[in-house]
N, C-alpha and C. Protein backbone atom coordinates (compact mmCIF):
# COMPACT_ATOMS: atom_id res chain seq x y z
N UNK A 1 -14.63 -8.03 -1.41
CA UNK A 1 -13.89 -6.79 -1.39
C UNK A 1 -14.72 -5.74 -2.11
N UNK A 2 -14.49 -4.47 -1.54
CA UNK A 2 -15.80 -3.31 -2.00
C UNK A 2 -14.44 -2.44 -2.49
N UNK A 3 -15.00 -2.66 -4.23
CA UNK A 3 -13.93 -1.43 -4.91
C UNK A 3 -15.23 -0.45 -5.29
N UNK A 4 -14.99 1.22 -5.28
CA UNK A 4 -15.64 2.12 -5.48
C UNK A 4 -14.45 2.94 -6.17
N UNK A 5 -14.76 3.44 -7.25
CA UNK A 5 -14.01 4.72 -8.00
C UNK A 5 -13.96 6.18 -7.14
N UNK A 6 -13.08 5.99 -6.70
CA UNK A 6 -12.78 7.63 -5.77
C UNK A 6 -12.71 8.71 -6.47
N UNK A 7 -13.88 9.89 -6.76
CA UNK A 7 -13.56 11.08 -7.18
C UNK A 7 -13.53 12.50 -6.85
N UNK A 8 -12.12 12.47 -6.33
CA UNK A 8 -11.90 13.38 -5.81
C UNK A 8 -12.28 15.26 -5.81
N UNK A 9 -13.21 15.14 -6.81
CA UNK A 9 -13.51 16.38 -7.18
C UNK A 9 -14.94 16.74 -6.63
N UNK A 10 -15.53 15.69 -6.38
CA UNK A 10 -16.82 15.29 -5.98
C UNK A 10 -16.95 15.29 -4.18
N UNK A 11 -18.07 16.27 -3.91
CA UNK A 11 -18.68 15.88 -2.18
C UNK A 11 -19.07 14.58 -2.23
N UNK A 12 -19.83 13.99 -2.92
CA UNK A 12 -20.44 13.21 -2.59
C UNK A 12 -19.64 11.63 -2.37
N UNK A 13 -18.44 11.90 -2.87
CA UNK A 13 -17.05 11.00 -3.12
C UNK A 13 -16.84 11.18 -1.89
N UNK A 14 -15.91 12.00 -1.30
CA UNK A 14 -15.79 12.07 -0.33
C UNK A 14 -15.92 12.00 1.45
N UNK A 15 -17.54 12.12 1.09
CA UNK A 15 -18.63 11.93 2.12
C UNK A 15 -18.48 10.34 2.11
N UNK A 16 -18.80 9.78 1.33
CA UNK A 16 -18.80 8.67 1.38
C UNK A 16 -17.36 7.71 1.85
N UNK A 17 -16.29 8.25 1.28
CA UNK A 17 -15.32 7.59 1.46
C UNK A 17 -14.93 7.52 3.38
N UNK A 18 -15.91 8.98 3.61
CA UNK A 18 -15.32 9.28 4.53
C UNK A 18 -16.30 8.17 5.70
N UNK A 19 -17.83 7.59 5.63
CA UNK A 19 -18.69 7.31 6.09
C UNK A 19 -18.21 5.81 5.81
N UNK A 20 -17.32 5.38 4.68
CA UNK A 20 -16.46 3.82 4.58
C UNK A 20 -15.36 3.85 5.42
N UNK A 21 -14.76 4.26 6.04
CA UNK A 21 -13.67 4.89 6.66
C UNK A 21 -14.08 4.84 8.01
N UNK A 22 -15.25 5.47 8.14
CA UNK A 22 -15.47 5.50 10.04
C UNK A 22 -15.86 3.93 9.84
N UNK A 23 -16.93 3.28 9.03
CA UNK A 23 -17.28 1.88 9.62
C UNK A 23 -16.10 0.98 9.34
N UNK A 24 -15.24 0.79 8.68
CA UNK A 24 -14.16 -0.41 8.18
C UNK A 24 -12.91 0.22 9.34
N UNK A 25 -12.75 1.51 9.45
CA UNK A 25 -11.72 1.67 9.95
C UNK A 25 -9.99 1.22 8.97
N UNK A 26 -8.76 0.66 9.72
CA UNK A 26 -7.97 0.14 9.65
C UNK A 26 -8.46 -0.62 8.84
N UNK A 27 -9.32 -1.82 8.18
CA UNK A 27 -9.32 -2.59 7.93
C UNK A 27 -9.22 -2.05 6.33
N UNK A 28 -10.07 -1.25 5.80
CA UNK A 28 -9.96 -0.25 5.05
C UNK A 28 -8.52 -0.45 4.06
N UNK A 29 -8.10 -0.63 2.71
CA UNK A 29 -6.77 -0.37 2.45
C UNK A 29 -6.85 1.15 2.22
N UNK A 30 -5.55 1.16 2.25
CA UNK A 30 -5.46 3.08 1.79
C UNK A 30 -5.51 3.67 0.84
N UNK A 31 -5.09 2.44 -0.27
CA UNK A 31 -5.15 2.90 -1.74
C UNK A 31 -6.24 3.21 -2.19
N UNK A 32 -6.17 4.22 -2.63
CA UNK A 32 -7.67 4.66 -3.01
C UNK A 32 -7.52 4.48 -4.70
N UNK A 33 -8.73 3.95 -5.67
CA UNK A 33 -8.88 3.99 -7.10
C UNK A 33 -9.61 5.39 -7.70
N UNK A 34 -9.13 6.04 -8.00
CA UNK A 34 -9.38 7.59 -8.42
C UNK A 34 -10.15 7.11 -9.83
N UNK A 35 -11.23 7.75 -9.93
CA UNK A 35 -12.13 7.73 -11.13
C UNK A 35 -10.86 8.35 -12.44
N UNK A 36 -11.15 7.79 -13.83
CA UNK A 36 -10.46 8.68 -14.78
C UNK A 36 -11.22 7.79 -16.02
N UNK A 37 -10.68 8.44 -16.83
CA UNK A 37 -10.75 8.05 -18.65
C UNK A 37 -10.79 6.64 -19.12
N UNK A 38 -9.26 6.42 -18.81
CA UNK A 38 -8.76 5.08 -19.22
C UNK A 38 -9.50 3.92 -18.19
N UNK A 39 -9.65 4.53 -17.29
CA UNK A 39 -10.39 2.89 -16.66
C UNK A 39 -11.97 3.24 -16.98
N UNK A 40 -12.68 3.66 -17.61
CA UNK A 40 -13.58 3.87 -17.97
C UNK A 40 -13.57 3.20 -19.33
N UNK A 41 -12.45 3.47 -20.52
CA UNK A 41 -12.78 3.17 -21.53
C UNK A 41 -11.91 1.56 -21.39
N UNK A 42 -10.76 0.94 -20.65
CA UNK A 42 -10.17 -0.48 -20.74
C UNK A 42 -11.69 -1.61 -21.02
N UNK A 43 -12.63 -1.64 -20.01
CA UNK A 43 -13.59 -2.71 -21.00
C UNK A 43 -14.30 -2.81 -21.40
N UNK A 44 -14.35 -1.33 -22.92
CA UNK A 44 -14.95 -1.33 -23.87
C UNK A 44 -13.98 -1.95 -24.45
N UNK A 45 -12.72 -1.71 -24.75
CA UNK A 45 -11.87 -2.54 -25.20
C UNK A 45 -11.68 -4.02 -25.30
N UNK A 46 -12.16 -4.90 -24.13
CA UNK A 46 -11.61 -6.12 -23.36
C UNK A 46 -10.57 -6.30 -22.85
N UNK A 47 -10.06 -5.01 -22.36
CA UNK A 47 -8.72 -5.07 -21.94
C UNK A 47 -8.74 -4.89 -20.51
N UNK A 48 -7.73 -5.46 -19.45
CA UNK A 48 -7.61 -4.88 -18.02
C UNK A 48 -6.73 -3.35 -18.43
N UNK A 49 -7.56 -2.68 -17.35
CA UNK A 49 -6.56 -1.52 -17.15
C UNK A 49 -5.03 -1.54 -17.41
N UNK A 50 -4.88 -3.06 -17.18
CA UNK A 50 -3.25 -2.86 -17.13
C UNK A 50 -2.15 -3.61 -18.29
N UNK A 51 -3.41 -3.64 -19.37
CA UNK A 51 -2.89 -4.01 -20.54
C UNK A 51 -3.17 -2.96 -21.59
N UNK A 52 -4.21 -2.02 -21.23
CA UNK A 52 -4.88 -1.19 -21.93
C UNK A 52 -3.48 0.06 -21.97
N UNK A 53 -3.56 0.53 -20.39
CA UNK A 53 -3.44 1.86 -19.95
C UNK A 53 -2.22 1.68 -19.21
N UNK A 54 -1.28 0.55 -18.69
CA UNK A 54 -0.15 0.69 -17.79
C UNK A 54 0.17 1.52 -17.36
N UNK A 55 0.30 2.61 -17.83
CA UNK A 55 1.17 3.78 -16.84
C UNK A 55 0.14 4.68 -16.71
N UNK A 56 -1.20 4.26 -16.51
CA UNK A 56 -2.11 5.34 -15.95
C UNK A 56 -2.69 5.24 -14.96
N UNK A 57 -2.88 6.45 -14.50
CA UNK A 57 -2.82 6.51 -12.53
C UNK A 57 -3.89 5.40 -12.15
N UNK A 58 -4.93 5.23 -12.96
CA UNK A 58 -5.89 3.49 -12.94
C UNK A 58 -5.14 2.23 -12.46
N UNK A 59 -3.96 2.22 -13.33
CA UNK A 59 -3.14 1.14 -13.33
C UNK A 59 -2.10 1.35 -12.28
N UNK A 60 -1.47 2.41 -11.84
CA UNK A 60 -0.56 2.52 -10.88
C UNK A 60 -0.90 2.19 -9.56
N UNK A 61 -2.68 2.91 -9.65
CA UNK A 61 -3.33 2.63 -8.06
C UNK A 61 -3.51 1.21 -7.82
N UNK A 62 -4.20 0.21 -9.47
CA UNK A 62 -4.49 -0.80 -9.00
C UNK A 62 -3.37 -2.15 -8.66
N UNK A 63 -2.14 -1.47 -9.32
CA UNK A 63 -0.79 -2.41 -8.47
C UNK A 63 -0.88 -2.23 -7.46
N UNK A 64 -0.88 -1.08 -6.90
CA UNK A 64 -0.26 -0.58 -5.58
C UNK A 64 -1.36 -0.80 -4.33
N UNK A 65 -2.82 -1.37 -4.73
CA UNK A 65 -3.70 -1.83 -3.94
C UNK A 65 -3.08 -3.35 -4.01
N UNK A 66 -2.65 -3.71 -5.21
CA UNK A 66 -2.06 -5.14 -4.98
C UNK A 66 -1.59 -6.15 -4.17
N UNK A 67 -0.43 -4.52 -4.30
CA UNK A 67 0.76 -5.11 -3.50
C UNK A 67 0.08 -4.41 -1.75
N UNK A 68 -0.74 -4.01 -1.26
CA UNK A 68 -1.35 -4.09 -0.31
C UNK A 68 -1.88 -5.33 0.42
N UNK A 69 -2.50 -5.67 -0.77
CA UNK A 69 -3.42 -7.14 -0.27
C UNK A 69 -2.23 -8.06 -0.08
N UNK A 70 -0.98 -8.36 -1.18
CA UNK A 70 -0.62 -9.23 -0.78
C UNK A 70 0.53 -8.98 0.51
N UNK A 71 0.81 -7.63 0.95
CA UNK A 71 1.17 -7.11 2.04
C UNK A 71 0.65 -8.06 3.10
N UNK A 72 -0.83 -7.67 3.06
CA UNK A 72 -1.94 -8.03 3.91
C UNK A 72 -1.58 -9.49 4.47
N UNK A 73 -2.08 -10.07 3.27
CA UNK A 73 -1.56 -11.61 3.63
C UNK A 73 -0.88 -12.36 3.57
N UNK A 74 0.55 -11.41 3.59
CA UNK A 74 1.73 -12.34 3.88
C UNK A 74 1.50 -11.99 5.57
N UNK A 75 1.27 -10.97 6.10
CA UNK A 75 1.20 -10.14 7.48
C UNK A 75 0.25 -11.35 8.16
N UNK A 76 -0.60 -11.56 7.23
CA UNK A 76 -1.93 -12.74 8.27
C UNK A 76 -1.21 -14.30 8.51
N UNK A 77 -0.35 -14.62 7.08
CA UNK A 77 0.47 -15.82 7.48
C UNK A 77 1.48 -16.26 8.32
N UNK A 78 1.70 -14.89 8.29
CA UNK A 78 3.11 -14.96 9.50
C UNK A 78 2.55 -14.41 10.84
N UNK A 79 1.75 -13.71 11.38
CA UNK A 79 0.54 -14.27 12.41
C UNK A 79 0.53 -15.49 12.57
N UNK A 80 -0.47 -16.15 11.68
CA UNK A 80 -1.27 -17.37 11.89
C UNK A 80 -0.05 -18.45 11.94
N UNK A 81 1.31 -18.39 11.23
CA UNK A 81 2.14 -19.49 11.86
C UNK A 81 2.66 -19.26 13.41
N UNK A 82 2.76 -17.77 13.75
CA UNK A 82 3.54 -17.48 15.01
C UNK A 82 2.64 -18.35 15.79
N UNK A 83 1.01 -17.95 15.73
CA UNK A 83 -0.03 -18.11 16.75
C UNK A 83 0.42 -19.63 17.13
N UNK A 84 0.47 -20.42 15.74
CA UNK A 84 0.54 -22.06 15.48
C UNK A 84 1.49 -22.59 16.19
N UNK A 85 2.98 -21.84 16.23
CA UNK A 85 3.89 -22.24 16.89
C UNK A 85 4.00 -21.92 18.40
N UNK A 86 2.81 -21.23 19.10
CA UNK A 86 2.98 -21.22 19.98
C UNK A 86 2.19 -22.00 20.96
């Protein structure tokens, strides 16, 4: 899995996101991880973002990519049993 810090303030962020986007397509999650502070400073600490920083947009994005993936592959299991049962 290819995590990159999205910064939105930045061309060169963008260009890029946008040049990951035409090749992955769909496959692509949507959640994007926005560059900031706190996930910069969590492991100087030794901390995950989400023990460090919880309620910072670091930590909000990286649930919410979470709960994507496991979106993802509950979506691939229940496929792969339909396919099985048929």
């Amino acid at each position: 899995m290819l995590i990159t810090l999205f910064d939105k303030r930045t061309n060169i962020s963008k260009d890029t996101h946008g040049q990951i986007r035409s090749v992955f397509g769909e496959v692509l999650f949507k959640t994007k991880i926005t560059k900031n502070v706190r996930l910069e400073e969590s492991p100087a600490y030794k901390e995950t973002i989400l023990t460090f920083a919880p309620k910072s947009p670091g930590a909000v994005e990286y649930k919410k990519l979470a709960g994507e993936v496991i979106q993802r592959v509950e979506e691939d299991r229940v496929t792969r049993h339909a396919e099985d049962a048929a």
